[in-house]
Structures are given as C-alpha cells and as structure tokens.
Amino acid sequence: MTKRILVVEDQADNRQIIRDMLAPTDYQITEAENGEEALAAIAKQRPDLILMDIQLPIMDGYEATRRIKADASLRSIPIIAVTSYALSGEGQKARAAGCDDYVPKPFSPRRLLAKIRHYLQ
Amino acid sequence: MRRKEPGEFPEHTVKLLQTFADQSVLTIQNARLFREIEDKSRQLEEASQHKSQFLANMSHELRTPLNAILGYTELMADGAYGGPSEKMLGILKRLEANGKHLLGLINDVLDLSKIEAGQLVLELSHYSVQDIAQTVRSTLEPLAADKKLGFKVEIASQLPSGRGDGRRLTQVLINLVGNAIKFTDAGEVAIKAEADNGAFYVSVRDTGPGISAADQAKLFQEFQQADNAITRKKGGTGLGLAISKRIVEMHGGRIWVESQPGQGSTFTFTLPVVVERQVEPA
C-alpha cells in the first residue's frame, strides 16, 4: 500500500526540495504550511509519517506535535522535526514536544530520505 | 527633645538629630541606589533576552537560504533533474563544498556569539570517547586520504563512559583534527585518548609545520590564526580553537598545544570523566 507523508513547511523552496526528493519514490505527499493546516490535513486523511518544520506561522511545529501526540489515535504516527532553529537544546526540545526524530537544517535530502525509509519500513 | 521653653537645643540633642538626619540621607540614597540597580538589571536582562532572540532569528535566517542552496545542489548531483554531465557534476561538488564551508563559518560565528551572550548551554548526558573518535574518523578520514595523510586512532582499552555534552565534544575533536589535516601536507594525523585519575586526556598529533611559541599564545584567542598569510591560503574564521577552548572550559577542563616549528604539533584537552554541571566562565 502506498504510504502517505505529510510535509509541514512554510518555505516554498523547502517544500519543493522535499517534493523533488520524494518524486522518484512512490510515497504520496500532502503539504501544509502551518500547524493548523497540518491538523486539518491529518483530520481529513491519516498520514503514515509527518515531516514537521518547527518555526511556522499561526501554530508552530512544537504545538502541532503536542496536539497530535496527545491524541491516542494519532500518537503512533512518527514525526520527524526538520528545523533550522538550531540553538543548542533544540534536539531535546523536539523530543520533549513528542517528535520521534530530529533533523537540523540544512538537511541532506539523501539522508532525510534514508531516515524516512527507516520509519516507513 | 520635647521642650516646653524656648532656647537653644542642648548639644547632645543636636548631635542626636544630626545622626538621625545623616541616617535618613543614607537611607534615601540607598533606596534610590537600589531602585537604580533594579532598573539596570531589568534592562540588562531584557537586553540579554533580545540578544538571545536575535541570535535565534539570525540562525534561522542564515540557514534557511543555505538549506535551499545545499538541498537543490545535492538533488541535482543525484540526478533528480536529469543526469548531470561529468563537468557539471564537478561544479556541483564545488558548489556543495562552498555551501558547506559557508555553513561552517555561520555556525562558528553563531556559536561564539552564543558563548559571549552566555546562551550556550551544554546538554549533559552519557557519551563514549570511542564513539566520538569514530564519528570524527568517519567524517574526516576522507579529507586526510585526499591529501594522502595517514589517519591513526589510538584509544586506551576500557575507557570509562563519560558524562558531558557529547555533541559539543565531537565538535572540539572535529575542530582539532580538521586543523591538523588542513595544516599538514605530508605524514599523518593521530587521535589518542586515555583516562587517568577521573579525567580524560584526548590529544591530536600531526606532522605539520609546527607553531612558534609566540603564535601558540595567540592561537586560542578569537579571530587569531598563527599567520595571516596561512589564513588566506587555508581559509577559516580563526574561531574554531577559541570555541573549542570555551567548550572544554565549560566542562571544567583545559586545552593546550605543544609544538615546535618543524616538529609538528600536539593539541591536548583534558576534562573530568563525569561533568555534573556546566562551569560558568570566570
């Protein structure tokens, strides 16, 4: 069955990079530009994995992650935080919010894809 | 003091009143000083918060465009937009190398600003010196191989598990080994690690040109490299060793160099095996 990935990212370039990175795979992509859109997208269709930018307008990635992880029916969806907000302690903060993994920006598409494959095995 | 008749106050009353007056003046002055100190410290706190927010924003603003540059470059090199020609692949590799170099510079400047602003917080947890050395080896051995340099790792057997900021200590070791490779044109680079009396000793030895005593003194200061001509040729911000020194000191350790011109250099840092809390700069 085709796996669905929800990409939560406000920067058009980064969405494009992730889209191009996933193009050769058969993963299906849904995109959201902020935490609220992400929650709405999840309510519509449950993704198998979420790539979550942290610094987002309206509702940031930490808040969105907390809400997803607080919902028993969604808790098992792996969330990979992808963030350039890389002050020290960010890794711990991402995990505290409930993210399963953390990738600092700039990320290598090759490595991010490997991580996605690992979680979707 | 309660007198029924007019006339002069007796001397002891005047003295007493004088003392009261003096004390009152002092109290009023103290109260004013306290308020001033309170205002100043509030202002300082606000300034520090602004600085910290500014650093966070800068970090984000500088990395975001770099993410696009490096991301597209890698996708192009991997053929996401059609297979690149050999020539184009070469250029893409250089684009990537330059982008990563720029990222390194940005990280250095941000790290140092964070340290200066007292915003660098160690993430203390368990780490293994062996794992750190392995990470550094896999990151930098290709660079040494490019220059046909030997790469040795000598880790004492049964090193205890350490407690500290493993990621930051990896950064220190990458810095030292990166420098050693950068400045050595022939021979080898070696990492050595041992534990003695509750402390780790980690050293990086190279067979490079060596450093004069005068230059050794400047090495660990910000924006200093041994020789400006070398800086221009080899690149770098001259911040790496200053940052490494601060990181080691925050672990309650120290870092030094032993070298003679023509005899290679050995950089060593030592720190307690177990660091329970971050050491604030004196």
GROMACS .gro file of N, CA and C in nm, chain A residues 11-14 16-18 20-21 53 55 84-92 104-111, chain B residues 52-53 55-57 59-60 63-64 66-68 70-72 74-75 78 80-81 103 114 119-121 123 167-168:
model
  168
   11GLN      N    1   0.822   2.730   0.398
   11GLN     CA    2   0.906   2.783   0.291
   11GLN      C    3   0.885   2.706   0.161
   12ALA      N    4   0.852   2.782   0.055
   12ALA     CA    5   0.823   2.718  -0.073
   12ALA      C    6   0.943   2.637  -0.123
   13ASP      N    7   1.065   2.692  -0.109
   13ASP     CA    8   1.183   2.621  -0.158
   13ASP      C    9   1.200   2.485  -0.090
   14ASN      N   10   1.178   2.486   0.041
   14ASN     CA   11   1.195   2.360   0.113
   14ASN      C   12   1.089   2.258   0.076
   16GLN      N   13   0.952   2.240  -0.216
   16GLN     CA   14   0.993   2.195  -0.350
   16GLN      C   15   1.104   2.089  -0.338
   17ILE      N   16   1.202   2.114  -0.252
   17ILE     CA   17   1.314   2.020  -0.235
   17ILE      C   18   1.262   1.885  -0.187
   18ILE      N   19   1.172   1.890  -0.089
   18ILE     CA   20   1.120   1.764  -0.035
   18ILE      C   21   1.036   1.691  -0.141
   20ASP      N   22   1.077   1.716  -0.468
   20ASP     CA   23   1.169   1.660  -0.569
   20ASP      C   24   1.244   1.539  -0.513
   21MET      N   25   1.273   1.545  -0.383
   21MET     CA   26   1.343   1.434  -0.318
   21MET      C   27   1.255   1.309  -0.318
   53ASP      N   28   0.831   2.104   1.016
   53ASP     CA   29   0.915   2.221   1.039
   53ASP      C   30   0.871   2.278   1.175
   55GLN      N   31   0.960   2.628   1.314
   55GLN     CA   32   0.921   2.770   1.309
   55GLN      C   33   0.817   2.791   1.200
   84SER      N   34   1.558   2.468   1.127
   84SER     CA   35   1.682   2.544   1.120
   84SER      C   36   1.696   2.627   1.247
   85TYR      N   37   1.606   2.607   1.339
   85TYR     CA   38   1.606   2.684   1.463
   85TYR      C   39   1.705   2.615   1.557
   86ALA      N   40   1.832   2.607   1.512
   86ALA     CA   41   1.922   2.510   1.573
   86ALA      C   42   2.004   2.565   1.689
   87LEU      N   43   1.941   2.631   1.781
   87LEU     CA   44   2.014   2.665   1.903
   87LEU      C   45   2.036   2.537   1.982
   88SER      N   46   2.139   2.536   2.065
   88SER     CA   47   2.164   2.412   2.138
   88SER      C   48   2.044   2.384   2.228
   89GLY      N   49   2.013   2.258   2.245
   89GLY     CA   50   1.897   2.223   2.326
   89GLY      C   51   1.776   2.197   2.240
   90GLU      N   52   1.788   2.227   2.110
   90GLU     CA   53   1.673   2.212   2.020
   90GLU      C   54   1.634   2.065   2.004
   91GLY      N   55   1.738   1.978   2.002
   91GLY     CA   56   1.711   1.835   1.989
   91GLY      C   57   1.628   1.785   2.106
   92GLN      N   58   1.668   1.828   2.225
   92GLN     CA   59   1.595   1.787   2.346
   92GLN      C   60   1.453   1.842   2.343
  104PRO      N   61   1.846   1.863   1.176
  104PRO     CA   62   1.871   2.007   1.166
  104PRO      C   63   1.887   2.050   1.021
  105LYS      N   64   1.845   2.173   0.994
  105LYS     CA   65   1.866   2.231   0.861
  105LYS      C   66   2.001   2.300   0.861
  106PRO      N   67   2.074   2.308   0.754
  106PRO     CA   68   2.038   2.249   0.626
  106PRO      C   69   2.046   2.097   0.631
  107PHE      N   70   1.943   2.031   0.576
  107PHE     CA   71   1.946   1.885   0.577
  107PHE      C   72   1.991   1.834   0.441
  108SER      N   73   2.048   1.715   0.442
  108SER     CA   74   2.085   1.650   0.318
  108SER      C   75   1.963   1.569   0.274
  109PRO      N   76   1.906   1.596   0.154
  109PRO     CA   77   1.789   1.521   0.109
  109PRO      C   78   1.815   1.370   0.112
  110ARG      N   79   1.938   1.331   0.074
  110ARG     CA   80   1.975   1.189   0.072
  110ARG      C   81   1.955   1.128   0.211
  111ARG      N   82   2.004   1.200   0.313
  111ARG     CA   83   1.997   1.146   0.450
  111ARG      C   84   1.856   1.152   0.506
  173SER      N   85   1.948   3.708   2.270
  173SER     CA   86   1.924   3.566   2.251
  173SER      C   87   1.823   3.543   2.140
  174GLN      N   88   1.717   3.625   2.138
  174GLN     CA   89   1.615   3.614   2.034
  174GLN      C   90   1.675   3.647   1.899
  176LEU      N   91   1.986   3.612   1.808
  176LEU     CA   92   2.072   3.500   1.765
  176LEU      C   93   1.988   3.387   1.708
  177ALA      N   94   1.877   3.359   1.776
  177ALA     CA   95   1.789   3.252   1.726
  177ALA      C   96   1.738   3.287   1.588
  178ASN      N   97   1.697   3.414   1.571
  178ASN     CA   98   1.645   3.456   1.442
  178ASN      C   99   1.752   3.452   1.333
  180SER      N  100   2.018   3.273   1.325
  180SER     CA  101   2.048   3.133   1.296
  180SER      C  102   1.949   3.080   1.193
  181HIS      N  103   1.822   3.111   1.217
  181HIS     CA  104   1.717   3.065   1.127
  181HIS      C  105   1.729   3.131   0.990
  184ARG      N  106   2.038   3.004   0.789
  184ARG     CA  107   2.037   2.865   0.747
  184ARG      C  108   1.930   2.835   0.643
  185THR      N  109   1.821   2.912   0.647
  185THR     CA  110   1.711   2.881   0.556
  185THR      C  111   1.753   2.889   0.409
  187LEU      N  112   2.054   2.873   0.292
  187LEU     CA  113   2.158   2.773   0.270
  187LEU      C  114   2.098   2.636   0.251
  188ASN      N  115   1.989   2.611   0.322
  188ASN     CA  116   1.921   2.484   0.308
  188ASN      C  117   1.875   2.464   0.164
  189ALA      N  118   1.821   2.571   0.104
  189ALA     CA  119   1.776   2.562  -0.034
  189ALA      C  120   1.895   2.539  -0.127
  191LEU      N  121   2.201   2.414  -0.063
  191LEU     CA  122   2.263   2.282  -0.048
  191LEU      C  123   2.168   2.170  -0.090
  192GLY      N  124   2.040   2.188  -0.061
  192GLY     CA  125   1.941   2.086  -0.096
  192GLY      C  126   1.929   2.067  -0.247
  193TYR      N  127   1.910   2.178  -0.320
  193TYR     CA  128   1.899   2.168  -0.465
  193TYR      C  129   2.028   2.113  -0.526
  195GLU      N  130   2.245   1.905  -0.396
  195GLU     CA  131   2.255   1.760  -0.379
  195GLU      C  132   2.158   1.687  -0.472
  196LEU      N  133   2.035   1.741  -0.483
  196LEU     CA  134   1.936   1.677  -0.570
  196LEU      C  135   1.986   1.676  -0.715
  199ASP      N  136   2.251   1.422  -0.758
  199ASP     CA  137   2.195   1.287  -0.754
  199ASP      C  138   2.106   1.257  -0.876
  201ALA      N  139   1.825   1.418  -0.975
  201ALA     CA  140   1.680   1.435  -0.959
  201ALA      C  141   1.620   1.514  -1.074
  202TYR      N  142   1.704   1.595  -1.144
  202TYR     CA  143   1.652   1.677  -1.255
  202TYR      C  144   1.714   1.630  -1.387
  224LEU      N  145   2.839   2.734   0.565
  224LEU     CA  146   2.761   2.688   0.680
  224LEU      C  147   2.851   2.677   0.804
  235LYS      N  148   2.687   3.303   2.082
  235LYS     CA  149   2.609   3.237   2.187
  235LYS      C  150   2.690   3.229   2.315
  240GLN      N  151   2.466   3.216   2.624
  240GLN     CA  152   2.350   3.139   2.580
  240GLN      C  153   2.383   2.996   2.542
  241LEU      N  154   2.512   2.962   2.547
  241LEU     CA  155   2.546   2.825   2.509
  241LEU      C  156   2.526   2.736   2.629
  242VAL      N  157   2.432   2.644   2.617
  242VAL     CA  158   2.401   2.556   2.728
  242VAL      C  159   2.443   2.414   2.690
  244GLU      N  160   2.437   2.022   2.680
  244GLU     CA  161   2.338   1.916   2.701
  244GLU      C  162   2.413   1.799   2.761
  288ARG      N  163   2.794   1.598   2.185
  288ARG     CA  164   2.790   1.664   2.054
  288ARG      C  165   2.894   1.777   2.049
  289ARG      N  166   2.902   1.854   2.158
  289ARG     CA  167   2.998   1.965   2.163
  289ARG      C  168   3.141   1.913   2.168
   0.00000   0.00000   0.00000
